[in-house]
CSV table of C-alpha atoms and ligand atoms in Angstrom, one decimal:
chain,number,residue,atom,x,y,z
A,1,MET,CA,43.4,2.1,-10.3
A,2,THR,CA,40.2,1.8,-8.2
A,3,THR,CA,37.1,0.5,-9.7
A,4,LEU,CA,33.9,2.3,-8.7
A,5,GLN,CA,31.5,-0.4,-7.6
A,6,THR,CA,28.0,0.7,-8.6
A,7,SER,CA,25.1,-1.4,-7.6
A,8,PRO,CA,21.5,-0.6,-8.3
A,9,ARG,CA,19.7,0.9,-5.3
A,10,THR,CA,17.2,-1.5,-4.0
A,11,THR,CA,14.8,-1.1,-1.2
A,12,ALA,CA,12.8,-3.9,0.5
A,13,ALA,CA,9.6,-4.4,-1.4
A,14,TRP,CA,6.6,-2.9,0.2
A,15,PRO,CA,4.4,-5.8,1.3
A,16,GLY,CA,1.0,-4.1,1.3
A,17,ILE,CA,-0.9,-2.6,4.3
A,18,ILE,CA,-1.7,-5.9,6.1
A,19,GLU,CA,1.9,-7.0,6.4
A,20,ALA,CA,3.1,-3.5,7.0
A,21,PHE,CA,0.7,-2.8,9.9
A,22,ARG,CA,-0.1,-6.4,10.9
A,23,SER,CA,0.0,-5.8,14.7
A,24,HIS,CA,-2.7,-3.1,14.2
A,25,LEU,CA,-5.1,-5.2,12.2
A,26,PRO,CA,-7.5,-8.1,13.0
A,27,VAL,CA,-5.5,-10.8,11.1
A,28,THR,CA,-3.9,-14.1,12.3
A,29,ASP,CA,-1.6,-16.6,10.7
A,30,ALA,CA,-4.7,-18.4,9.5
A,31,THR,CA,-5.8,-15.3,7.4
A,32,PRO,CA,-5.1,-15.7,3.7
A,33,ILE,CA,-3.7,-12.3,2.7
A,34,VAL,CA,-5.1,-11.1,-0.6
A,35,THR,CA,-3.0,-8.1,-1.6
A,36,LEU,CA,-1.9,-6.0,-4.5
A,37,ARG,CA,0.7,-4.3,-2.4
A,38,GLU,CA,-1.6,-1.3,-1.7
A,39,GLY,CA,-0.6,1.6,0.5
A,40,ASN,CA,2.7,3.4,1.0
A,41,THR,CA,1.3,6.3,-1.1
A,42,PRO,CA,3.2,9.6,-1.3
A,43,LEU,CA,2.6,12.6,0.8
A,44,ILE,CA,3.3,15.5,-1.6
A,45,PRO,CA,3.8,19.2,-0.7
A,46,LEU,CA,1.6,21.8,-2.4
A,47,PRO,CA,3.6,25.0,-2.6
A,48,ARG,CA,1.2,26.8,-4.9
A,49,VAL,CA,-1.8,26.0,-2.6
A,50,SER,CA,0.2,27.2,0.4
A,51,ALA,CA,1.0,30.4,-1.5
A,52,ALA,CA,-2.7,30.9,-2.4
A,53,ILE,CA,-3.5,30.8,1.3
A,54,GLY,CA,-1.1,33.7,1.7
A,55,ARG,CA,0.2,33.0,5.2
A,56,GLN,CA,2.7,30.5,6.5
A,57,VAL,CA,0.7,27.3,6.2
A,58,GLU,CA,2.2,24.0,5.2
A,59,VAL,CA,-0.1,22.0,2.8
A,60,TRP,CA,0.4,18.4,1.8
A,61,VAL,CA,-1.7,15.9,-0.1
A,62,LYS,CA,-1.9,12.2,0.7
A,63,PHE,CA,-2.3,11.0,-2.8
A,64,ASP,CA,-4.2,7.7,-2.3
A,65,GLY,CA,-5.2,7.8,-6.0
A,66,LEU,CA,-1.8,6.0,-6.5
A,67,ASN,CA,-3.1,2.8,-5.1
A,68,PRO,CA,-3.3,-0.3,-7.3
A,69,THR,CA,-6.8,0.3,-8.5
A,70,GLY,CA,-6.5,4.1,-8.3
A,71,SER,CA,-8.2,4.9,-5.1
A,72,PHE,CA,-8.1,4.6,-1.3
A,73,LYS,CA,-10.6,1.8,-1.4
A,74,ASP,CA,-7.8,-0.7,-1.9
A,75,ARG,CA,-6.7,-0.2,1.7
A,76,GLY,CA,-10.0,-1.4,3.0
A,77,MET,CA,-10.6,-4.0,0.3
A,78,THR,CA,-7.4,-6.0,0.9
A,79,LEU,CA,-8.6,-6.6,4.5
A,80,ALA,CA,-12.3,-7.1,3.7
A,81,ILE,CA,-11.5,-9.7,1.0
A,82,SER,CA,-8.9,-11.4,3.0
A,83,LYS,CA,-11.3,-11.8,5.9
A,84,ALA,CA,-14.2,-12.9,3.6
A,85,LYS,CA,-11.9,-15.6,2.2
A,86,GLU,CA,-10.8,-16.6,5.6
A,87,ALA,CA,-14.5,-17.1,6.6
A,88,GLY,CA,-15.0,-19.2,3.5
A,89,ALA,CA,-17.0,-16.8,1.4
A,90,GLU,CA,-17.2,-17.5,-2.3
A,91,ALA,CA,-18.7,-14.2,-3.4
A,92,VAL,CA,-18.8,-10.6,-2.4
A,93,ILE,CA,-21.3,-7.8,-3.2
A,94,CYS,CA,-21.2,-4.0,-3.0
A,95,ALA,CA,-23.1,-0.9,-4.1
A,96,SER,CA,-20.8,1.7,-5.5
A,97,THR,CA,-20.4,5.1,-7.1
A,98,GLY,CA,-17.5,3.4,-8.8
A,99,ASN,CA,-14.3,3.2,-6.8
A,100,THR,CA,-15.5,0.5,-4.4
A,101,SER,CA,-16.6,-1.6,-7.3
A,102,ALA,CA,-13.2,-1.4,-9.0
A,103,ALA,CA,-11.4,-2.3,-5.8
A,104,ALA,CA,-13.9,-5.1,-4.8
A,105,ALA,CA,-13.6,-6.6,-8.3
A,106,ALA,CA,-9.8,-6.5,-8.3
A,107,TYR,CA,-9.3,-8.0,-4.9
A,108,ALA,CA,-12.1,-10.5,-5.1
A,109,ARG,CA,-10.9,-11.9,-8.4
A,110,ARG,CA,-7.3,-12.0,-7.1
A,111,GLY,CA,-8.6,-14.0,-4.1
A,112,GLY,CA,-10.6,-16.3,-6.4
A,113,LEU,CA,-14.0,-15.0,-5.3
A,114,ARG,CA,-16.9,-13.7,-7.4
A,115,ALA,CA,-17.7,-10.0,-7.2
A,116,TYR,CA,-21.2,-8.5,-7.8
A,117,VAL,CA,-21.4,-4.8,-8.0
A,118,LEU,CA,-24.5,-2.6,-8.2
A,119,ILE,CA,-24.0,0.9,-9.6
A,120,PRO,CA,-26.3,3.8,-10.2
A,121,ASP,CA,-27.3,3.7,-13.8
A,122,GLY,CA,-25.5,6.4,-15.8
A,123,TYR,CA,-23.5,8.0,-12.9
A,124,VAL,CA,-20.3,6.0,-12.7
A,125,ALA,CA,-17.2,7.5,-14.2
A,126,LEU,CA,-15.9,5.7,-17.3
A,127,GLY,CA,-12.6,4.5,-15.9
A,128,LYS,CA,-14.2,2.9,-12.9
A,129,LEU,CA,-16.8,1.1,-15.0
A,130,ALA,CA,-14.1,-0.1,-17.4
A,131,GLN,CA,-12.1,-1.4,-14.4
A,132,ALA,CA,-15.0,-3.4,-12.9
A,133,LEU,CA,-15.8,-5.0,-16.2
A,134,LEU,CA,-12.2,-5.9,-17.1
A,135,TYR,CA,-11.5,-7.2,-13.5
A,136,GLY,CA,-14.3,-9.6,-14.1
A,137,ALA,CA,-17.1,-8.4,-11.8
A,138,GLU,CA,-20.7,-9.0,-12.5
A,139,VAL,CA,-21.9,-5.4,-13.0
A,140,LEU,CA,-25.6,-4.6,-12.5
A,141,ALA,CA,-26.8,-1.1,-13.1
A,142,ILE,CA,-29.7,0.0,-10.8
A,143,GLN,CA,-32.4,2.4,-11.9
A,144,GLY,CA,-31.8,4.7,-9.0
A,145,ASN,CA,-29.0,6.4,-7.2
A,146,PHE,CA,-26.3,5.0,-4.9
A,147,ASP,CA,-28.5,5.1,-1.8
A,148,ARG,CA,-31.1,2.8,-3.5
A,149,ALA,CA,-28.3,0.5,-4.8
A,150,LEU,CA,-27.0,0.2,-1.2
A,151,ASP,CA,-30.5,-0.6,0.1
A,152,MET,CA,-30.6,-3.5,-2.5
A,153,VAL,CA,-27.2,-4.8,-1.6
A,154,ARG,CA,-28.0,-4.8,2.2
A,155,GLN,CA,-31.1,-6.8,1.6
A,156,VAL,CA,-29.5,-9.3,-0.7
A,157,ALA,CA,-26.5,-9.8,1.5
A,158,SER,CA,-28.8,-10.5,4.5
A,159,ARG,CA,-30.6,-13.2,2.7
A,160,TYR,CA,-28.1,-14.9,0.4
A,161,PRO,CA,-24.6,-16.3,0.9
A,162,VAL,CA,-22.7,-13.3,-0.3
A,163,THR,CA,-20.5,-11.0,1.8
A,164,LEU,CA,-21.1,-7.3,1.8
A,165,VAL,CA,-18.0,-5.2,1.3
A,166,ASN,CA,-19.3,-1.7,1.5
A,167,SER,CA,-18.0,0.4,4.4
A,168,LEU,CA,-20.7,-1.2,6.7
A,169,ASN,CA,-18.2,-4.0,6.7
A,170,PRO,CA,-15.9,-3.2,9.7
A,171,TYR,CA,-12.8,-4.6,8.0
A,172,ARG,CA,-13.0,-1.8,5.4
A,173,LEU,CA,-12.5,0.9,8.0
A,174,GLU,CA,-9.8,-1.1,9.8
A,175,GLY,CA,-7.8,-1.3,6.5
A,176,GLN,CA,-8.4,2.3,5.6
A,177,LYS,CA,-7.1,3.6,9.0
A,178,THR,CA,-3.6,2.7,7.8
A,179,ALA,CA,-3.5,5.9,5.7
A,180,ALA,CA,-3.5,7.9,8.9
A,181,PHE,CA,-0.5,5.7,10.2
A,182,GLU,CA,1.4,6.6,7.0
A,183,VAL,CA,0.7,10.3,7.4
A,184,VAL,CA,2.0,10.3,10.9
A,185,GLN,CA,5.1,8.3,9.9
A,186,ALA,CA,5.8,10.7,7.0
A,187,LEU,CA,5.4,13.9,9.1
A,188,GLY,CA,6.6,12.7,12.5
A,189,ASP,CA,3.3,13.7,14.0
A,190,ALA,CA,-0.4,14.1,13.0
A,191,PRO,CA,-1.2,17.3,11.1
A,192,ASP,CA,-3.2,20.2,12.6
A,193,TRP,CA,-6.0,19.8,10.0
A,194,LEU,CA,-7.0,16.8,8.0
A,195,CYS,CA,-9.1,17.8,5.0
A,196,ILE,CA,-11.1,15.0,3.4
A,197,PRO,CA,-13.9,14.4,1.0
A,198,VAL,CA,-17.0,12.8,2.6
A,199,GLY,CA,-19.6,10.6,0.9
A,200,ASN,CA,-20.6,7.6,3.1
A,201,ALA,CA,-18.2,9.0,5.8
A,202,GLY,CA,-16.3,5.8,6.0
A,203,ASN,CA,-12.9,7.2,5.3
A,204,ILE,CA,-13.1,10.2,7.7
A,205,SER,CA,-14.1,7.6,10.4
A,206,ALA,CA,-11.2,5.4,9.4
A,207,TYR,CA,-8.6,8.2,9.5
A,208,TRP,CA,-9.8,9.2,12.9
A,209,MET,CA,-9.5,5.7,14.2
A,210,GLY,CA,-5.9,5.6,12.9
A,211,PHE,CA,-4.9,8.9,14.4
A,212,CYS,CA,-6.5,7.9,17.8
A,213,GLU,CA,-4.7,4.5,17.8
A,214,TYR,CA,-1.3,6.1,17.1
A,215,HIS,CA,-2.0,8.8,19.7
A,216,GLN,CA,-2.8,6.2,22.4
A,217,GLN,CA,0.4,4.5,21.6
A,218,ASP,CA,2.4,7.8,21.8
A,219,ARG,CA,3.3,7.6,18.2
A,220,CYS,CA,1.9,11.1,17.7
A,221,GLN,CA,1.6,14.0,20.1
A,222,ARG,CA,-1.5,15.7,18.7
A,223,LEU,CA,-4.7,14.8,17.0
A,224,PRO,CA,-6.0,16.7,13.9
A,225,ARG,CA,-9.2,18.7,13.5
A,226,MET,CA,-11.1,16.5,11.0
A,227,MET,CA,-12.4,18.8,8.3
A,228,GLY,CA,-14.9,17.0,6.1
A,229,PHE,CA,-16.1,18.4,2.8
A,230,GLN,CA,-19.2,17.5,0.8
A,231,ALA,CA,-20.4,18.6,-2.6
A,232,ALA,CA,-23.0,21.3,-1.9
A,233,GLY,CA,-25.7,19.4,-3.9
A,234,SER,CA,-25.0,16.3,-2.0
A,235,ALA,CA,-24.3,17.5,1.5
A,236,PRO,CA,-26.5,15.7,4.1
A,237,LEU,CA,-23.9,16.0,6.9
A,238,VAL,CA,-23.7,19.8,6.3
A,239,LEU,CA,-27.5,20.2,6.2
A,240,GLY,CA,-28.1,17.8,9.0
A,241,GLN,CA,-30.6,15.7,7.0
A,242,PRO,CA,-30.6,13.2,4.2
A,243,VAL,CA,-30.7,14.4,0.6
A,244,GLU,CA,-33.2,12.5,-1.5
A,245,ALA,CA,-31.8,13.5,-4.9
A,246,PRO,CA,-28.1,14.3,-4.5
A,247,GLU,CA,-26.4,16.0,-7.5
A,248,THR,CA,-22.8,16.9,-8.1
A,249,VAL,CA,-20.1,16.7,-10.8
A,250,ALA,CA,-18.2,14.7,-8.2
A,251,THR,CA,-20.1,11.5,-8.9
A,252,ALA,CA,-18.0,9.5,-6.4
A,253,ILE,CA,-19.6,11.4,-3.5
A,254,ARG,CA,-23.1,11.7,-4.9
A,255,ILE,CA,-24.5,10.1,-1.8
A,256,GLY,CA,-27.6,11.4,0.1
A,257,ARG,CA,-27.8,9.0,3.0
A,258,PRO,CA,-24.3,8.3,4.4
A,259,VAL,CA,-24.2,4.9,6.2
A,260,ASN,CA,-21.6,6.1,8.7
A,261,TRP,CA,-23.6,9.1,9.7
A,262,GLU,CA,-23.4,8.6,13.5
A,263,ARG,CA,-19.7,7.8,13.3
A,264,ALA,CA,-19.1,11.0,11.3
A,265,LEU,CA,-20.9,13.1,13.9
A,266,ALA,CA,-18.8,11.5,16.7
A,267,VAL,CA,-15.6,12.3,14.8
A,268,GLN,CA,-16.7,15.9,14.2
A,269,HIS,CA,-17.4,16.3,17.9
A,270,ALA,CA,-14.3,14.5,19.2
A,271,SER,CA,-11.9,16.3,16.9
A,272,GLN,CA,-13.6,19.7,17.0
A,273,GLY,CA,-13.9,19.4,13.3
A,274,ALA,CA,-16.6,20.6,10.8
A,275,PHE,CA,-18.5,19.5,7.8
A,276,THR,CA,-18.6,22.1,5.0
A,277,GLY,CA,-20.2,22.2,1.6
A,278,VAL,CA,-18.3,23.2,-1.6
A,279,THR,CA,-20.0,24.0,-4.9
A,280,ASP,CA,-19.3,22.1,-8.1
A,281,ALA,CA,-17.6,25.3,-9.4
A,282,GLU,CA,-15.2,25.4,-6.4
A,283,ILE,CA,-14.5,21.7,-6.8
A,284,LEU,CA,-13.7,22.1,-10.5
A,285,ASP,CA,-11.5,25.1,-9.8
A,286,ALA,CA,-9.4,23.1,-7.3
A,287,TYR,CA,-9.4,20.1,-9.7
A,288,ARG,CA,-7.9,22.3,-12.4
A,289,PHE,CA,-5.5,24.1,-10.0
A,290,LEU,CA,-4.1,20.9,-8.7
A,291,ALA,CA,-3.4,19.6,-12.2
A,292,ALA,CA,-2.2,22.8,-13.9
A,293,GLU,CA,-0.3,24.4,-10.9
A,294,GLU,CA,0.9,21.4,-8.9
A,295,GLY,CA,1.0,18.6,-11.5
A,296,ILE,CA,-1.4,16.4,-9.6
A,297,PHE,CA,-4.3,14.8,-11.5
A,298,CYS,CA,-7.0,13.6,-9.1
A,299,GLU,CA,-10.7,12.9,-9.7
A,300,PRO,CA,-13.2,15.7,-9.0
A,301,ALA,CA,-14.5,14.2,-5.7
A,302,SER,CA,-10.9,14.2,-4.4
A,303,ALA,CA,-10.4,17.8,-5.3
A,304,THR,CA,-13.2,18.6,-2.8
A,305,SER,CA,-10.6,18.4,0.0
A,306,VAL,CA,-8.5,21.1,-1.5
A,307,ALA,CA,-11.5,23.2,-2.6
A,308,GLY,CA,-12.7,23.0,1.0
A,309,LEU,CA,-9.3,24.1,2.4
A,310,LEU,CA,-9.2,27.1,0.0
A,311,LYS,CA,-12.8,28.0,1.0
A,312,LEU,CA,-11.8,28.0,4.7
A,313,LYS,CA,-8.3,29.5,4.2
A,314,ASP,CA,-9.0,32.4,6.6
A,315,GLN,CA,-9.7,29.9,9.4
A,316,VAL,CA,-6.4,28.0,9.1
A,317,PRO,CA,-4.1,29.0,12.0
A,318,THR,CA,-0.8,30.6,10.8
A,319,GLY,CA,2.0,28.0,11.0
A,320,ALA,CA,-0.4,25.1,10.7
A,321,ARG,CA,0.3,21.9,8.9
A,322,VAL,CA,-2.6,20.7,6.7
A,323,VAL,CA,-3.0,17.4,5.0
A,324,CYS,CA,-5.6,17.1,2.2
A,325,VAL,CA,-6.6,13.6,1.2
A,326,LEU,CA,-6.8,12.9,-2.5
A,327,THR,CA,-8.9,9.8,-2.6
A,328,GLY,CA,-8.9,8.9,-6.3
A,329,ASN,CA,-6.9,9.2,-9.5
A,330,GLY,CA,-7.8,11.6,-12.2
A,331,LEU,CA,-7.7,8.9,-14.9
A,332,LYS,CA,-10.8,7.4,-13.3
A,333,ASP,CA,-12.9,10.1,-14.9
A,334,PRO,CA,-11.6,11.1,-18.3
A,335,ASP,CA,-14.9,12.7,-19.2
A,336,ALA,CA,-14.6,15.2,-16.4
A,337,ALA,CA,-11.1,16.2,-17.6
A,338,LEU,CA,-12.2,16.6,-21.2
A,339,GLN,CA,-15.2,18.7,-20.2
A,340,HIS,CA,-13.8,20.9,-17.6
A,341,ASN,CA,-10.4,21.9,-18.9
A,342,THR,CA,-9.6,25.4,-20.2
A,343,ALA,CA,-7.3,24.2,-23.0
A,344,GLN,CA,-7.8,25.9,-26.3
A,345,GLN,CA,-9.4,23.4,-28.8
A,346,ARG,CA,-7.5,23.5,-32.0
A,347,PRO,CA,-8.1,21.7,-35.3
A,348,ALA,CA,-5.6,19.1,-36.4
A,349,VAL,CA,-2.5,20.6,-38.1
A,350,PRO,CA,-0.6,19.1,-41.1
A,351,PRO,CA,2.7,17.4,-40.1
A,352,ASP,CA,4.8,20.4,-41.1
A,353,PRO,CA,7.2,22.2,-38.7
A,354,ALA,CA,6.3,25.7,-39.9
A,355,GLN,CA,2.6,25.1,-39.5
A,356,VAL,CA,3.1,23.5,-36.1
A,357,ALA,CA,5.2,26.5,-35.0
A,358,LYS,CA,2.6,28.9,-36.3
A,359,ALA,CA,-0.3,26.9,-34.6
A,360,ILE,CA,1.5,27.2,-31.2
A,361,GLY,CA,2.0,30.9,-31.6
A,362,PHE,CA,5.6,31.3,-32.6
B,1,AN7,C1,-12.8,9.3,-4.9
B,1,AN7,O1,-17.0,3.9,-4.4
B,1,AN7,O2,-18.7,5.4,-1.9
B,1,AN7,O3,-16.8,9.1,2.7
B,1,AN7,O4,-19.0,3.5,-3.7
B,1,AN7,O5,-14.7,7.3,-4.5
B,1,AN7,O6,-15.6,6.9,2.8
B,1,AN7,O7,-17.6,7.2,1.4
B,1,AN7,C2,-16.8,6.2,-3.0
B,1,AN7,C3,-16.5,7.2,-2.1
B,1,AN7,C4,-14.2,10.1,-1.6
B,1,AN7,C5,-16.0,9.2,-0.2
B,1,AN7,N1,-13.5,10.1,-2.7
B,1,AN7,O8,-15.5,8.3,0.8
B,1,AN7,C6,-18.0,4.1,-3.7
B,1,AN7,C7,-17.9,5.3,-2.8
B,1,AN7,C8,-13.6,9.2,-3.7
B,1,AN7,C9,-14.6,8.2,-3.5
B,1,AN7,C10,-15.2,9.1,-1.4
B,1,AN7,C11,-15.4,8.2,-2.4
B,1,AN7,P1,-16.4,7.9,2.0
């Protein structure tokens, strides 16, 4: 009689983006690595979105909302905090529409640093605020929008011993470019289009850096068109001028003066890309579609990339491969999910099988 030897399937533990892509990043043996094993997020096919486009187009999402703090910011923050610690910093500061503050707080505290975060009063999604508070950041609400909060942070960081970790910090973009590496590794090449939400335009710049780096090293044969999408009420790069009072349901990208403006224009030019605005209604349609048709719960700002693709569907070349970046997790913004679903609200039912069956329509 033979005994079937079954052993649990194990894979080498993912080490986080710095170890995984060490030779591409500005670290040395002297850099203390502060990591939560971020990165290695899934690339998920979207068959229903492909079908909605109606021609043979392959659509994927890079779901970076599955990072340790629930957004792509973790990729940049592991490096920014590691480098701040290497330089002897004891505290970091950022302005944030929410996700940067959550990531800064988590990585700073893990590295033993203090974190100060400035947020626009009343415009940060509940989950993100909850994270920053529980991770132990000093949270300061500013009477003004994100752009004003960032002005404050820049001035404070230039005068006091505290390291700025917004995407003006070059290590942020270096870390975030690893998402492009992962996309190329998963697909075997770069996609034809990369659709991405744009706020401060840090992430679109970082992805482009990553694709160009891999292209120069012959790890991919093509470069994507970089398709950036902004909320229509908060679309300075579409309008070609700053927006003084940005408004959108996608609070993560409620930004009127993107700090990476020049970089973003350079990316658009070099990749033959475009910036396009999508309305809040289009964003929310994509947000609901992703959840109810594809089983993917992202935050409203992230759905902007899919909303944008659907808006431009007639321009997508037949046979093209498209990757949409989903930057943040849906659980970040429970209010948006509760307000913008189409579920039928029903009163509570007594715990009786007949009444339950009746209530659900049998
Ligand atoms: C989910 O957290 O700016 O164009 O302060 O949270 O690189 O700014 C967040 C930005 C897209 C835009 N999607 O990225 C912040 C912040 C989500 C985001 C963006 C953000 P960038």
